[in-house]
Amino acid sequence: MKLESSNAFLQSAFEWAVDKTKIFVVTGTKKGDINKGEGDKWYGPNRAVIKKPKKPWAEPKDYKPAFWAGYFDRTAYYIRDYAHQAAGAYLVGLYDELYNMFYTFVSHASEETGWFAPWAFNFDNTVYYMDTPNYKEFVREITAQFELVEKAYQLYLWSGDKRYIENEVVFNFIEKIMTVFIDELDGVVLKEKNGIPEGKGDIWKGSSTYNERGFHAAEAGDSIGAMYRAVLSYANILEIRGESEKAKAQFERAEQLKEYFNREWSVVDGSDMYAYAIDNKGRKHYEWYKKGSEIHGGASLLFIPMKEITYCGERNNKLLDYIFEKELDESTREDNIESLTYLPEVFFPYNQNDRAWFWMKHIISQKDLPHEHKTQGVNGDYPEISFTFISQVVEGIMGIKVNADKKEISTFPHFPKDIDDVMLYDLKFGDSVVDIQLLKNKAVIRNKSKNTVHYKCRFVTDEAYFYVDEKKVKAEKETENDINVSYVNIKVEPNRNVTIQF
């Protein structure tokens, strides 16, 4: 995959990111470290720590297909990092790695773990003891379990690999998370069931939020937003599997959850801001601030618009303004650059493209600076930096969505002011391969596949007609997040180039 653009920064940053991802791939490594963490120590079962790898659980092992997803000084891959890197990993061709890691996570979830997938694994697919000393004491974050469900559907769309939705172990995990897992954690703290799973405390007791630097919320906006996307993903998976009635019920469940979140859960008396957490005494929290090493707001708030659980309109626009202002201000900005990698995905869905691009440029500008976690190295050695830049160009700036099984691709360019064009070569989705060129009023697709590709070309415009290979074609209309869109659907035969413009 190769990208060209008249914007030199975009092109060079993309090239850096694609090249950088290669250093994180460990597939085929013979006798690599396991259970090694910061300080050049090995972390074992029941919190054992040794300085030399003289225990069986610390001896080097053969690595399975995988890539680094987490701190570069820990020989492991983590759920949260994996979920956020997944699209970028697919785009650079890490297909075996993605499925192996996904299956490893979900296959270790059981009744014993409360259906939590363990938080991190060694590259030989064994549990990483630093985060899982045993199954009574291990890192549990509710948001991550929902993200795994969402990734099953997203990776199926990109790859067409039916194992993500049909494998018995995988589908059992999805069903358990969307039923038993939610029900068993609903009401464990606030003693009232409202359909929302609750965190019992910190990450070791079970956290409702990705924000590990604030108070221990009982319910949090990021896990609710992630749950909303998981319900939609579950509904789509059921539909693909032919379980239409169950799928319909889950689509309705998603709408009810969105309504509950917007009309009740997130409402704060005397403010039009969104609550991002409810504490163990039932108090709502909505103000973003820093207190010492603590950050209040952060990930708990970002995921609310990012997962698109909000209704579009004035209230949501104020939330986006609030997030941008707080992250722009160094006195309230999150310290870990990992958190900033989510920001482009907060703004692209609402066509706030200059804000999204601002953060993409900011992150790349920081890549050679020391990471706040010193033994990690520089920021650019944190895997999410490169993987997410790639996906944010493809899914964000180019607005590409695919359904590999149906041979479908759509584009919806989200160009900031200083980007006029993007050319992407050899984009693979399932068995299909295309080149895509996007300009502000033009798209060119070349089908390099053996099969016909169905292309939906979308632009933010009210134009009534497009020109498809100079032939005037009436445009269809739709809205996405209150954005008016015109589009055409075309079939692109193998070895054919098609130009669409207005």
PDB file of C-alpha atoms in Angstrom, residues 64-282:
ATOM      1  CA  LYS A  64       3.235 -16.829  17.253  1.00  0.00           C
ATOM      2  CA  PRO A  65       1.796 -14.388  14.637  1.00  0.00           C
ATOM      3  CA  ALA A  66       1.494 -11.111  16.549  1.00  0.00           C
ATOM      4  CA  PHE A  67       2.563  -7.487  16.763  1.00  0.00           C
ATOM      5  CA  TRP A  68       3.429  -5.187  19.633  1.00  0.00           C
ATOM      6  CA  ALA A  69       0.358  -3.488  21.090  1.00  0.00           C
ATOM      7  CA  GLY A  70       1.321  -1.719  24.295  1.00  0.00           C
ATOM      8  CA  TYR A  71       4.452  -0.317  25.885  1.00  0.00           C
ATOM      9  CA  PHE A  72       7.582  -1.177  23.949  1.00  0.00           C
ATOM     10  CA  ASP A  73       9.326  -2.272  27.143  1.00  0.00           C
ATOM     11  CA  ARG A  74       6.747  -4.993  27.837  1.00  0.00           C
ATOM     12  CA  THR A  75       6.787  -8.191  25.801  1.00  0.00           C
ATOM     13  CA  ALA A  76       3.032  -8.280  25.346  1.00  0.00           C
ATOM     14  CA  TYR A  77      -0.021  -7.187  23.414  1.00  0.00           C
ATOM     15  CA  TYR A  78      -2.974  -5.527  25.186  1.00  0.00           C
ATOM     16  CA  ILE A  79      -6.697  -5.460  24.372  1.00  0.00           C
ATOM     17  CA  ARG A  80      -7.069  -1.676  24.342  1.00  0.00           C
ATOM     18  CA  ASP A  81      -4.040  -1.131  22.114  1.00  0.00           C
ATOM     19  CA  TYR A  82      -4.972  -4.035  19.855  1.00  0.00           C
ATOM     20  CA  ALA A  83      -8.469  -2.643  19.345  1.00  0.00           C
ATOM     21  CA  HIS A  84      -7.183   0.793  18.422  1.00  0.00           C
ATOM     22  CA  GLN A  85      -4.420  -0.549  16.162  1.00  0.00           C
ATOM     23  CA  ALA A  86      -6.586  -3.163  14.424  1.00  0.00           C
ATOM     24  CA  ALA A  87      -7.671  -1.170  11.359  1.00  0.00           C
ATOM     25  CA  GLY A  88      -4.147   0.091  10.732  1.00  0.00           C
ATOM     26  CA  ALA A  89      -2.782  -3.419  11.186  1.00  0.00           C
ATOM     27  CA  TYR A  90      -5.211  -4.749   8.600  1.00  0.00           C
ATOM     28  CA  LEU A  91      -4.242  -2.017   6.154  1.00  0.00           C
ATOM     29  CA  VAL A  92      -0.542  -2.953   6.341  1.00  0.00           C
ATOM     30  CA  GLY A  93      -1.350  -6.617   5.807  1.00  0.00           C
ATOM     31  CA  LEU A  94      -1.161  -8.191   9.275  1.00  0.00           C
ATOM     32  CA  TYR A  95      -4.066 -10.561   8.664  1.00  0.00           C
ATOM     33  CA  ASP A  96      -2.774 -13.687  10.441  1.00  0.00           C
ATOM     34  CA  GLU A  97      -1.537 -11.609  13.353  1.00  0.00           C
ATOM     35  CA  LEU A  98      -4.900  -9.915  13.830  1.00  0.00           C
ATOM     36  CA  TYR A  99      -6.870 -13.126  13.969  1.00  0.00           C
ATOM     37  CA  ASN A 100      -4.377 -14.992  16.142  1.00  0.00           C
ATOM     38  CA  MET A 101      -4.336 -12.177  18.700  1.00  0.00           C
ATOM     39  CA  PHE A 102      -8.111 -11.748  18.612  1.00  0.00           C
ATOM     40  CA  TYR A 103      -8.730 -15.465  19.070  1.00  0.00           C
ATOM     41  CA  THR A 104      -6.203 -15.600  21.918  1.00  0.00           C
ATOM     42  CA  PHE A 105      -8.020 -12.846  23.793  1.00  0.00           C
ATOM     43  CA  VAL A 106     -11.519 -14.260  23.452  1.00  0.00           C
ATOM     44  CA  SER A 107     -10.595 -17.937  23.899  1.00  0.00           C
ATOM     45  CA  HIS A 108      -9.258 -17.199  27.387  1.00  0.00           C
ATOM     46  CA  ALA A 109     -12.512 -15.609  28.557  1.00  0.00           C
ATOM     47  CA  SER A 110     -14.569 -17.977  30.664  1.00  0.00           C
ATOM     48  CA  GLU A 111     -16.978 -18.244  33.552  1.00  0.00           C
ATOM     49  CA  GLU A 112     -13.901 -18.251  35.805  1.00  0.00           C
ATOM     50  CA  THR A 113     -12.858 -14.800  34.528  1.00  0.00           C
ATOM     51  CA  GLY A 114     -16.413 -13.440  34.620  1.00  0.00           C
ATOM     52  CA  TRP A 115     -16.194 -13.539  30.789  1.00  0.00           C
ATOM     53  CA  PHE A 116     -13.519 -10.851  30.842  1.00  0.00           C
ATOM     54  CA  ALA A 117     -10.869 -11.586  28.235  1.00  0.00           C
ATOM     55  CA  PRO A 118      -7.516 -11.295  30.053  1.00  0.00           C
ATOM     56  CA  TRP A 119      -5.941  -7.898  29.506  1.00  0.00           C
ATOM     57  CA  ALA A 120      -2.582  -8.867  27.966  1.00  0.00           C
ATOM     58  CA  PHE A 121      -0.725 -11.800  26.405  1.00  0.00           C
ATOM     59  CA  ASN A 122       2.829 -12.769  25.662  1.00  0.00           C
ATOM     60  CA  PHE A 123       3.858 -13.219  22.052  1.00  0.00           C
ATOM     61  CA  ASP A 124       3.660 -17.004  22.455  1.00  0.00           C
ATOM     62  CA  ASN A 125      -0.053 -16.556  23.296  1.00  0.00           C
ATOM     63  CA  THR A 126       0.346 -17.275  27.013  1.00  0.00           C
ATOM     64  CA  VAL A 127      -1.130 -14.942  29.612  1.00  0.00           C
ATOM     65  CA  TYR A 128       1.178 -12.027  30.443  1.00  0.00           C
ATOM     66  CA  TYR A 129       1.621 -12.381  34.191  1.00  0.00           C
ATOM     67  CA  MET A 130       2.399  -8.741  34.911  1.00  0.00           C
ATOM     68  CA  ASP A 131      -1.267  -7.904  34.240  1.00  0.00           C
ATOM     69  CA  THR A 132      -2.735 -11.298  35.114  1.00  0.00           C
ATOM     70  CA  PRO A 133      -0.905 -12.760  38.134  1.00  0.00           C
ATOM     71  CA  ASN A 134      -3.844 -15.169  38.480  1.00  0.00           C
ATOM     72  CA  TYR A 135      -7.527 -15.342  37.569  1.00  0.00           C
ATOM     73  CA  LYS A 136      -8.610 -13.912  40.913  1.00  0.00           C
ATOM     74  CA  GLU A 137      -6.446 -10.851  40.467  1.00  0.00           C
ATOM     75  CA  PHE A 138      -6.112  -9.455  36.964  1.00  0.00           C
ATOM     76  CA  VAL A 139      -6.721  -6.223  35.055  1.00  0.00           C
ATOM     77  CA  ARG A 140     -10.386  -5.867  34.102  1.00  0.00           C
ATOM     78  CA  GLU A 141     -11.660  -2.965  31.994  1.00  0.00           C
ATOM     79  CA  ILE A 142     -15.269  -3.142  30.827  1.00  0.00           C
ATOM     80  CA  THR A 143     -14.778  -0.836  27.838  1.00  0.00           C
ATOM     81  CA  ALA A 144     -12.243  -3.232  26.313  1.00  0.00           C
ATOM     82  CA  GLN A 145     -14.636  -6.181  26.217  1.00  0.00           C
ATOM     83  CA  PHE A 146     -17.123  -4.182  24.171  1.00  0.00           C
ATOM     84  CA  GLU A 147     -14.354  -3.028  21.854  1.00  0.00           C
ATOM     85  CA  LEU A 148     -13.475  -6.654  21.136  1.00  0.00           C
ATOM     86  CA  VAL A 149     -17.071  -7.268  20.030  1.00  0.00           C
ATOM     87  CA  GLU A 150     -16.932  -4.189  17.793  1.00  0.00           C
ATOM     88  CA  LYS A 151     -13.579  -5.293  16.329  1.00  0.00           C
ATOM     89  CA  ALA A 152     -15.003  -8.710  15.417  1.00  0.00           C
ATOM     90  CA  TYR A 153     -17.477  -6.992  13.105  1.00  0.00           C
ATOM     91  CA  GLN A 154     -15.050  -4.345  11.833  1.00  0.00           C
ATOM     92  CA  LEU A 155     -12.372  -6.903  10.982  1.00  0.00           C
ATOM     93  CA  TYR A 156     -14.970  -9.087   9.272  1.00  0.00           C
ATOM     94  CA  LEU A 157     -15.951  -6.089   7.113  1.00  0.00           C
ATOM     95  CA  TRP A 158     -12.348  -5.400   6.139  1.00  0.00           C
ATOM     96  CA  SER A 159     -11.257  -8.982   5.604  1.00  0.00           C
ATOM     97  CA  GLY A 160     -14.368 -10.986   4.767  1.00  0.00           C
ATOM     98  CA  ASP A 161     -12.940 -13.611   7.147  1.00  0.00           C
ATOM     99  CA  LYS A 162     -16.004 -15.374   8.533  1.00  0.00           C
ATOM    100  CA  ARG A 163     -14.082 -16.717  11.518  1.00  0.00           C
ATOM    101  CA  TYR A 164     -14.686 -13.338  13.189  1.00  0.00           C
ATOM    102  CA  ILE A 165     -18.428 -13.996  13.221  1.00  0.00           C
ATOM    103  CA  GLU A 166     -18.835 -17.752  12.800  1.00  0.00           C
ATOM    104  CA  ASN A 167     -16.086 -19.423  14.809  1.00  0.00           C
ATOM    105  CA  GLU A 168     -17.803 -21.157  17.732  1.00  0.00           C
ATOM    106  CA  VAL A 169     -15.420 -19.839  20.385  1.00  0.00           C
ATOM    107  CA  VAL A 170     -15.525 -16.298  19.003  1.00  0.00           C
ATOM    108  CA  PHE A 171     -19.294 -16.161  18.722  1.00  0.00           C
ATOM    109  CA  ASN A 172     -19.698 -17.639  22.200  1.00  0.00           C
ATOM    110  CA  PHE A 173     -17.563 -14.797  23.582  1.00  0.00           C
ATOM    111  CA  ILE A 174     -19.635 -12.203  21.716  1.00  0.00           C
ATOM    112  CA  GLU A 175     -22.898 -13.639  23.029  1.00  0.00           C
ATOM    113  CA  LYS A 176     -21.619 -13.922  26.596  1.00  0.00           C
ATOM    114  CA  ILE A 177     -20.408 -10.300  26.615  1.00  0.00           C
ATOM    115  CA  MET A 178     -23.697  -9.002  25.234  1.00  0.00           C
ATOM    116  CA  THR A 179     -25.819 -11.005  27.715  1.00  0.00           C
ATOM    117  CA  VAL A 180     -24.352 -12.639  30.840  1.00  0.00           C
ATOM    118  CA  PHE A 181     -21.419 -10.208  31.227  1.00  0.00           C
ATOM    119  CA  ILE A 182     -23.659  -7.130  31.175  1.00  0.00           C
ATOM    120  CA  ASP A 183     -26.310  -8.641  33.414  1.00  0.00           C
ATOM    121  CA  GLU A 184     -23.859  -9.834  36.069  1.00  0.00           C
ATOM    122  CA  LEU A 185     -22.160  -6.411  36.352  1.00  0.00           C
ATOM    123  CA  ASP A 186     -25.378  -4.371  36.199  1.00  0.00           C
ATOM    124  CA  GLY A 187     -26.242  -3.089  39.674  1.00  0.00           C
ATOM    125  CA  VAL A 188     -23.196  -4.454  41.523  1.00  0.00           C
ATOM    126  CA  VAL A 189     -22.341  -0.979  42.864  1.00  0.00           C
ATOM    127  CA  LEU A 190     -25.382   1.276  42.499  1.00  0.00           C
ATOM    128  CA  LYS A 191     -27.812  -1.552  43.347  1.00  0.00           C
ATOM    129  CA  GLU A 192     -30.186  -0.588  40.570  1.00  0.00           C
ATOM    130  CA  LYS A 193     -30.321  -2.330  37.215  1.00  0.00           C
ATOM    131  CA  ASN A 194     -30.434   0.019  34.235  1.00  0.00           C
ATOM    132  CA  GLY A 195     -28.800  -2.202  31.608  1.00  0.00           C
ATOM    133  CA  ILE A 196     -25.328  -0.679  32.177  1.00  0.00           C
ATOM    134  CA  PRO A 197     -22.455  -2.798  33.579  1.00  0.00           C
ATOM    135  CA  GLU A 198     -20.688  -1.225  36.537  1.00  0.00           C
ATOM    136  CA  GLY A 199     -17.091  -1.072  37.659  1.00  0.00           C
ATOM    137  CA  LYS A 200     -16.298  -2.192  41.189  1.00  0.00           C
ATOM    138  CA  GLY A 201     -13.207  -0.010  41.598  1.00  0.00           C
ATOM    139  CA  ASP A 202      -9.753   0.217  40.058  1.00  0.00           C
ATOM    140  CA  ILE A 203      -8.486  -1.814  37.115  1.00  0.00           C
ATOM    141  CA  TRP A 204      -7.750  -4.810  39.375  1.00  0.00           C
ATOM    142  CA  LYS A 205     -11.249  -4.920  40.831  1.00  0.00           C
ATOM    143  CA  GLY A 206     -12.961  -4.084  37.553  1.00  0.00           C
ATOM    144  CA  SER A 207     -13.068  -0.626  35.998  1.00  0.00           C
ATOM    145  CA  SER A 208     -15.897   0.953  34.033  1.00  0.00           C
ATOM    146  CA  THR A 209     -13.533   3.302  32.210  1.00  0.00           C
ATOM    147  CA  TYR A 210     -10.300   3.513  30.256  1.00  0.00           C
ATOM    148  CA  ASN A 211      -9.387   6.544  32.374  1.00  0.00           C
ATOM    149  CA  GLU A 212      -6.926   4.970  34.797  1.00  0.00           C
ATOM    150  CA  ARG A 213      -5.890   8.315  36.299  1.00  0.00           C
ATOM    151  CA  GLY A 214      -9.122   9.545  37.812  1.00  0.00           C
ATOM    152  CA  PHE A 215     -11.597   8.366  40.414  1.00  0.00           C
ATOM    153  CA  HIS A 216     -13.148   4.905  40.206  1.00  0.00           C
ATOM    154  CA  ALA A 217     -16.415   5.443  38.392  1.00  0.00           C
ATOM    155  CA  ALA A 218     -19.329   3.068  38.835  1.00  0.00           C
ATOM    156  CA  GLU A 219     -20.590   3.841  35.331  1.00  0.00           C
ATOM    157  CA  ALA A 220     -18.683   5.722  32.643  1.00  0.00           C
ATOM    158  CA  GLY A 221     -19.340   7.281  29.264  1.00  0.00           C
ATOM    159  CA  ASP A 222     -16.602   5.402  27.437  1.00  0.00           C
ATOM    160  CA  SER A 223     -17.922   1.957  28.386  1.00  0.00           C
ATOM    161  CA  ILE A 224     -21.470   3.026  27.513  1.00  0.00           C
ATOM    162  CA  GLY A 225     -20.319   4.404  24.142  1.00  0.00           C
ATOM    163  CA  ALA A 226     -18.353   1.226  23.507  1.00  0.00           C
ATOM    164  CA  MET A 227     -21.372  -0.846  24.554  1.00  0.00           C
ATOM    165  CA  TYR A 228     -23.522   1.027  22.031  1.00  0.00           C
ATOM    166  CA  ARG A 229     -21.130   0.173  19.195  1.00  0.00           C
ATOM    167  CA  ALA A 230     -20.941  -3.409  20.453  1.00  0.00           C
ATOM    168  CA  VAL A 231     -24.731  -3.769  20.404  1.00  0.00           C
ATOM    169  CA  LEU A 232     -24.834  -2.495  16.805  1.00  0.00           C
ATOM    170  CA  SER A 233     -21.998  -4.839  15.859  1.00  0.00           C
ATOM    171  CA  TYR A 234     -23.759  -7.757  17.546  1.00  0.00           C
ATOM    172  CA  ALA A 235     -26.957  -6.911  15.659  1.00  0.00           C
ATOM    173  CA  ASN A 236     -25.120  -6.856  12.332  1.00  0.00           C
ATOM    174  CA  ILE A 237     -23.333 -10.117  13.107  1.00  0.00           C
ATOM    175  CA  LEU A 238     -26.651 -11.787  13.942  1.00  0.00           C
ATOM    176  CA  GLU A 239     -28.121 -10.488  10.700  1.00  0.00           C
ATOM    177  CA  ILE A 240     -25.225 -11.885   8.661  1.00  0.00           C
ATOM    178  CA  ARG A 241     -25.624 -15.213  10.437  1.00  0.00           C
ATOM    179  CA  GLY A 242     -29.274 -15.311   9.344  1.00  0.00           C
ATOM    180  CA  GLU A 243     -30.758 -14.677  12.815  1.00  0.00           C
ATOM    181  CA  SER A 244     -32.970 -11.815  11.660  1.00  0.00           C
ATOM    182  CA  GLU A 245     -35.375 -11.671  14.602  1.00  0.00           C
ATOM    183  CA  LYS A 246     -32.582 -11.576  17.154  1.00  0.00           C
ATOM    184  CA  ALA A 247     -30.814  -8.959  15.019  1.00  0.00           C
ATOM    185  CA  LYS A 248     -33.916  -6.774  14.943  1.00  0.00           C
ATOM    186  CA  ALA A 249     -34.167  -6.914  18.730  1.00  0.00           C
ATOM    187  CA  GLN A 250     -30.540  -5.813  19.070  1.00  0.00           C
ATOM    188  CA  PHE A 251     -30.961  -2.897  16.653  1.00  0.00           C
ATOM    189  CA  GLU A 252     -33.892  -1.776  18.809  1.00  0.00           C
ATOM    190  CA  ARG A 253     -31.770  -2.266  21.919  1.00  0.00           C
ATOM    191  CA  ALA A 254     -29.118   0.033  20.458  1.00  0.00           C
ATOM    192  CA  GLU A 255     -31.684   2.767  19.790  1.00  0.00           C
ATOM    193  CA  GLN A 256     -33.072   2.437  23.309  1.00  0.00           C
ATOM    194  CA  LEU A 257     -29.577   2.676  24.792  1.00  0.00           C
ATOM    195  CA  LYS A 258     -28.843   5.808  22.751  1.00  0.00           C
ATOM    196  CA  GLU A 259     -32.137   7.368  23.847  1.00  0.00           C
ATOM    197  CA  TYR A 260     -31.488   6.518  27.507  1.00  0.00           C
ATOM    198  CA  PHE A 261     -27.979   7.914  27.335  1.00  0.00           C
ATOM    199  CA  ASN A 262     -28.988  11.217  25.722  1.00  0.00           C
ATOM    200  CA  ARG A 263     -32.260  11.837  27.560  1.00  0.00           C
ATOM    201  CA  GLU A 264     -31.368  10.603  31.027  1.00  0.00           C
ATOM    202  CA  TRP A 265     -27.953   9.141  31.861  1.00  0.00           C
ATOM    203  CA  SER A 266     -25.843  12.001  30.477  1.00  0.00           C
ATOM    204  CA  VAL A 267     -28.145  14.839  31.567  1.00  0.00           C
ATOM    205  CA  VAL A 268     -26.785  17.112  34.289  1.00  0.00           C
ATOM    206  CA  ASP A 269     -29.094  19.482  36.151  1.00  0.00           C
ATOM    207  CA  GLY A 270     -28.175  23.106  35.446  1.00  0.00           C
ATOM    208  CA  SER A 271     -25.818  22.301  32.577  1.00  0.00           C
ATOM    209  CA  ASP A 272     -26.106  21.257  28.949  1.00  0.00           C
ATOM    210  CA  MET A 273     -22.795  19.394  29.192  1.00  0.00           C
ATOM    211  CA  TYR A 274     -22.700  15.591  29.141  1.00  0.00           C
ATOM    212  CA  ALA A 275     -22.023  13.594  32.271  1.00  0.00           C
ATOM    213  CA  TYR A 276     -19.052  11.322  31.642  1.00  0.00           C
ATOM    214  CA  ALA A 277     -19.226   9.251  34.828  1.00  0.00           C
ATOM    215  CA  ILE A 278     -21.338   8.357  37.834  1.00  0.00           C
ATOM    216  CA  ASP A 279     -19.492   7.599  41.067  1.00  0.00           C
ATOM    217  CA  ASN A 280     -20.323   4.945  43.654  1.00  0.00           C
ATOM    218  CA  LYS A 281     -22.630   7.365  45.480  1.00  0.00           C
ATOM    219  CA  GLY A 282     -24.672   8.068  42.380  1.00  0.00           C
TER     220      GLY A 282
END
